[in-house]
Each structure stands twice: as C-alpha cells, then as structure tokens.
Short mmCIF file of C-alpha atoms in Angstrom, two decimals:
data_model
loop_
_atom_site.label_atom_id
_atom_site.label_comp_id
_atom_site.label_asym_id
_atom_site.label_seq_id
_atom_site.Cartn_x
_atom_site.Cartn_y
_atom_site.Cartn_z
CA MET A 1 -22.35 -1.19 11.11
CA ARG A 2 -21.45 1.64 8.78
CA MET A 3 -18.36 1.04 6.63
CA LYS A 4 -15.45 3.45 6.87
CA ASN A 5 -14.91 5.74 3.90
CA TYR A 6 -11.32 4.89 3.04
CA ASP A 7 -11.50 6.83 -0.21
CA LEU A 8 -12.30 9.98 1.77
CA GLU A 9 -9.43 9.23 4.15
CA LEU A 10 -7.06 9.10 1.17
CA THR A 11 -8.49 12.29 -0.34
CA ASN A 12 -8.01 14.15 2.93
CA LEU A 13 -4.46 12.81 3.30
CA ILE A 14 -3.53 13.91 -0.21
CA THR A 15 -4.93 17.38 0.48
CA GLU A 16 -2.91 17.61 3.69
CA ILE A 17 0.32 16.54 1.95
CA LYS A 18 -0.19 19.06 -0.85
CA LEU A 19 -0.75 21.87 1.63
CA LYS A 20 2.53 21.00 3.34
CA LYS A 21 4.24 20.90 -0.08
CA GLN A 22 5.82 17.58 0.75
CA THR A 23 6.69 14.57 -1.43
CA PRO A 24 6.68 11.56 0.90
CA THR A 25 8.00 8.20 -0.24
CA LEU A 26 5.56 5.34 -0.78
CA LEU A 27 6.17 1.62 -1.17
CA LEU A 28 3.13 0.45 -3.13
CA GLN A 29 2.43 -3.27 -3.42
CA SER A 30 0.99 -4.02 -6.85
CA CYS A 31 -0.60 -7.22 -8.11
CA CYS A 32 -0.58 -6.25 -11.79
CA ALA A 33 -0.31 -3.33 -14.21
CA PRO A 34 -4.08 -2.88 -14.83
CA CYS A 35 -4.85 -2.56 -11.12
CA SER A 36 -1.97 -0.14 -10.61
CA THR A 37 -3.09 2.27 -13.35
CA THR A 38 -5.66 3.90 -11.08
CA ALA A 39 -3.41 4.16 -8.04
CA LEU A 40 -0.41 5.48 -9.96
CA SER A 41 -2.54 8.03 -11.79
CA ARG A 42 -3.91 9.34 -8.52
CA LEU A 43 -0.75 9.21 -6.41
CA SER A 44 2.22 9.88 -8.70
CA GLU A 45 2.08 13.67 -8.43
CA VAL A 46 1.93 13.51 -4.63
CA PHE A 47 4.30 10.69 -3.64
CA LYS A 48 7.70 9.42 -4.72
CA ILE A 49 6.51 5.91 -5.52
CA THR A 50 8.32 2.60 -5.59
CA VAL A 51 6.10 -0.18 -6.91
CA TYR A 52 6.62 -3.41 -5.00
CA TYR A 53 5.65 -6.34 -7.19
CA TYR A 54 5.36 -8.85 -4.36
CA ASN A 55 2.89 -11.63 -5.22
CA PRO A 56 3.89 -15.09 -3.98
CA CYS A 57 0.35 -16.31 -4.71
CA LEU A 58 0.73 -16.10 -8.49
CA TYR A 59 0.58 -19.35 -10.46
CA PRO A 60 2.10 -20.57 -12.70
CA ASP A 61 5.54 -18.95 -12.92
CA SER A 62 4.75 -17.84 -16.46
CA GLU A 63 1.80 -15.83 -15.13
CA PHE A 64 4.06 -14.13 -12.60
CA GLU A 65 6.46 -13.19 -15.40
CA LYS A 66 3.70 -12.02 -17.74
CA ARG A 67 2.21 -9.68 -15.15
CA LYS A 68 5.66 -8.46 -14.14
CA ASN A 69 6.50 -7.56 -17.74
CA GLU A 70 3.26 -5.61 -18.06
CA GLN A 71 4.09 -3.76 -14.84
CA VAL A 72 7.48 -2.81 -16.29
CA LYS A 73 5.78 -1.66 -19.48
CA LEU A 74 3.30 0.56 -17.65
CA ILE A 75 5.93 2.19 -15.45
CA SER A 76 8.09 2.87 -18.49
CA ILE A 77 5.19 4.61 -20.23
CA LEU A 78 4.28 6.69 -17.18
CA ASN A 79 7.88 7.71 -16.47
CA GLU A 80 8.11 9.43 -19.85
CA LYS A 81 5.91 12.21 -18.44
CA LEU A 82 6.37 12.12 -14.67
CA LYS A 83 8.59 14.45 -12.66
CA ASN A 84 8.68 12.00 -9.75
CA LYS A 85 9.86 8.88 -11.57
CA ILE A 86 8.35 5.59 -10.42
CA GLU A 87 10.75 2.85 -9.37
CA LEU A 88 10.14 -0.90 -9.29
CA ILE A 89 11.21 -3.68 -6.92
CA VAL A 90 10.57 -7.32 -7.91
CA PRO A 91 11.40 -9.90 -5.20
CA GLN A 92 12.13 -13.44 -6.34
CA HIS A 93 8.93 -15.36 -6.90
CA ASN A 94 8.24 -17.94 -4.19
CA GLU A 95 4.83 -19.58 -4.49
CA GLN A 96 5.69 -21.99 -1.68
CA ALA A 97 5.41 -19.10 0.79
CA PHE A 98 1.79 -18.63 -0.25
CA LEU A 99 0.99 -22.35 -0.26
CA GLU A 100 2.17 -22.60 3.33
CA ILE A 101 -0.29 -19.96 4.58
CA ALA A 102 -3.06 -21.46 2.44
CA LYS A 103 -2.83 -24.92 4.02
CA GLY A 104 -6.26 -26.13 5.08
CA LEU A 105 -7.97 -23.37 3.09
CA GLU A 106 -7.48 -24.77 -0.38
CA ASN A 107 -11.21 -25.42 -0.91
CA GLN A 108 -12.43 -22.09 0.40
CA PRO A 109 -14.41 -19.99 -2.08
CA GLU A 110 -12.88 -16.92 -3.66
CA GLY A 111 -13.05 -14.00 -1.26
CA GLY A 112 -12.91 -16.20 1.85
CA GLY A 113 -10.36 -16.97 4.54
CA ARG A 114 -7.62 -17.93 2.09
CA CYS A 115 -7.82 -14.50 0.48
CA TYR A 116 -7.65 -12.80 3.88
CA LYS A 117 -4.43 -14.71 4.60
CA CYS A 118 -3.09 -13.69 1.18
CA TYR A 119 -3.87 -10.01 1.78
CA THR A 120 -2.13 -10.22 5.14
CA GLN A 121 0.95 -11.87 3.71
CA ARG A 122 1.38 -9.25 1.01
CA LEU A 123 0.69 -6.26 3.24
CA GLU A 124 2.86 -7.50 6.08
CA ASN A 125 5.82 -8.09 3.79
CA THR A 126 5.31 -4.65 2.25
CA ALA A 127 5.23 -3.03 5.69
CA LYS A 128 8.42 -4.86 6.69
CA GLN A 129 10.22 -3.66 3.56
CA ALA A 130 8.92 -0.12 4.03
CA LYS A 131 10.27 -0.12 7.57
CA LEU A 132 13.59 -1.60 6.53
CA HIS A 133 14.14 0.96 3.75
CA ASN A 134 12.74 4.00 5.58
CA PHE A 135 9.69 4.68 3.41
CA ASP A 136 7.22 7.23 4.74
CA TYR A 137 4.18 5.18 3.70
CA PHE A 138 3.23 1.73 2.44
CA GLY A 139 0.06 0.64 0.67
CA THR A 140 -1.48 -1.61 -1.97
CA THR A 141 -3.32 -1.33 -5.28
CA LEU A 142 -5.57 -4.31 -4.50
CA SER A 143 -8.66 -2.29 -3.54
CA VAL A 144 -9.25 -1.21 -7.15
CA SER A 145 -10.84 -4.58 -7.84
CA PRO A 146 -14.54 -5.05 -6.98
CA TYR A 147 -13.61 -8.63 -6.06
CA LYS A 148 -11.29 -7.52 -3.22
CA HIS A 149 -12.52 -6.55 0.25
CA ALA A 150 -11.41 -2.95 0.78
CA ASP A 151 -12.41 -3.11 4.44
CA TRP A 152 -10.18 -6.15 5.01
CA LEU A 153 -7.27 -4.55 3.17
CA ASN A 154 -7.44 -1.35 5.18
CA GLU A 155 -7.98 -3.11 8.50
CA ILE A 156 -4.91 -5.25 7.84
CA GLY A 157 -2.94 -2.22 6.67
CA TYR A 158 -3.65 -0.29 9.85
CA LYS A 159 -2.76 -3.35 11.91
CA MET A 160 0.62 -3.51 10.14
CA GLN A 161 1.10 0.21 10.68
CA ALA A 162 0.76 -0.33 14.43
CA GLU A 163 3.02 -3.37 14.37
CA TYR A 164 5.85 -1.99 12.22
CA GLY A 165 5.63 1.74 12.83
CA VAL A 166 5.24 2.81 9.19
CA ASN A 167 2.32 4.92 7.96
CA PHE A 168 -0.30 2.95 6.04
CA LEU A 169 -1.92 4.59 3.02
CA PRO A 170 -5.69 4.04 3.29
CA ALA A 171 -7.52 3.61 0.01
CA ASP A 172 -10.48 2.21 -1.85
CA PHE A 173 -9.29 2.72 -5.39
CA LYS A 174 -12.45 1.33 -6.97
CA LYS A 175 -14.24 4.50 -5.84
CA GLN A 176 -14.48 7.53 -8.13
CA ASN A 177 -14.81 5.11 -11.09
CA GLY A 178 -11.37 3.73 -10.33
CA TYR A 179 -12.15 0.24 -11.61
CA LEU A 180 -13.60 1.62 -14.85
CA PHE A 181 -10.52 3.80 -15.26
CA SER A 182 -8.28 0.73 -14.92
CA ILE A 183 -10.25 -1.08 -17.64
CA ASN A 184 -10.14 1.87 -20.03
CA GLU A 185 -6.46 2.59 -19.40
CA SER A 186 -5.57 -1.05 -19.94
CA LYS A 187 -7.33 -0.98 -23.30
CA ARG A 188 -5.73 2.32 -24.27
CA LEU A 189 -2.23 1.16 -23.40
CA GLY A 190 -2.66 -2.40 -24.64
CA LEU A 191 -2.05 -3.99 -21.25
CA TYR A 192 -2.72 -7.67 -20.59
CA ARG A 193 -5.69 -8.09 -18.25
CA GLN A 194 -5.83 -11.49 -16.57
CA ASP A 195 -9.09 -13.44 -16.27
CA TYR A 196 -8.44 -14.97 -12.83
CA CYS A 197 -7.21 -13.58 -9.52
CA GLY A 198 -3.81 -15.20 -9.71
CA CYS A 199 -3.41 -18.17 -7.37
CA ARG A 200 -3.66 -21.80 -8.48
CA PHE A 201 -6.94 -22.20 -6.60
CA SER A 202 -8.61 -19.31 -8.43
CA LEU A 203 -7.34 -20.77 -11.71
CA TYR A 204 -8.79 -24.21 -10.86
CA SER A 205 -12.10 -22.56 -9.97
CA LYS A 206 -12.18 -20.61 -13.23
CA ASN A 207 -11.49 -23.74 -15.26
CA GLU A 208 -14.14 -25.73 -13.39
CA ASN A 209 -16.76 -23.06 -14.03
CA LYS A 210 -15.79 -22.95 -17.68
CA ASN A 211 -16.29 -26.71 -18.03
CA ASN A 212 -19.67 -26.78 -16.24
#
C-alpha cells in the first residue's frame, strides 16, 4: 500500500492559504524546542501560532522543565523577527495521565503500541483545546523525528478532526531535510537536544543499552 504524501498535503494547504491572503490560527503541540524549529520556520509566516507544550509522557519532572525552558528560549528568539508573534501555552505537567494509558504496554519496544497511545493522547488533548478556544487548525511537531511514525500521527490527527470538528494540519516535517534543519538550528541557537524520547520507559531502554 502506497503511503500518503502528507508533506505535499501541507504544501498545497499553505499555497491555498497564501492565495486567499488569510492568517488562520494554529494550536501546535510541541514536544521540544529542537523539533519545533522546523515547523515554526515553515509555518510562522502563514499561521498565527500558539505552541502547546503538552507532554504528560515526559520523565522526570526536571526533563519536562528543561525542555519547556528551551521552548521558551526558542520562541523568544523567533519573536524578535516575526510579524505574527508566537504564543505559548504550558499545561501543568501530569505524568500520571500518561502512565494510565501506558498500563500493560510498559515493556513494548520504542515505536510500538505504547507510542501510538501516547500520540493519541497528545493529539486528542490538542484537538479538544483547539475546539474549546476556537482555533482554525491544530497539529503537532512530532513528525520531524525519523523515530516517529508520520502515518500514525496523521491518521490520528484526521480522526480527531472528524471527532472534534477542528481542521487538522497534515505534515511530515522530516521531509525537505526537516530533521537536518532541526539539528543545525539547534546547534546554531545553542538549544538542548535530548538523547531519549522522553518517557520513563524510553529512558530505561536507553540506560539498558548503554550498560550492555
């Protein structure tokens, strides 16, 4: 089965919005500053963006705070030059919400069923907030990573669009050298780049591999 070209879908959507000379609002879930560099660079001239730093999976609390501070730093740097200033929403961190959906999946490998549940949790909450606050679109930066399933993310996003009645922003931000851009921008701006996905299970796996 041929994969959908979500990058092309986004390109076509951006072209359509520009032709209409519109500036729709976008609630963009972000896992970290490095991953958001690519998305914000590509979208900030087209959308009025609010970054939604919703990541209940992050462990420990200090990691949540570290990534949040880097997100604040990046937005501050970008806003010095942007006409459409980027805003930021940071819900209270609640890892227990993630642990509840991960029950029974603790020993799954990275990229398996636990990750699918995590994607769903983050995208569903983003869609709910977008609906509640009348955003035109909602989306996520997660697809910039080669370790994230862009097909899953977009399938879930479209499902939430149907369920909550808010437009989902399709994307595969790793395309067009998006992942490389995020690496280079992180180096240029001195951003912290984490060495594990973020949840306690990915941290345990990283440490186990390091010790073997």
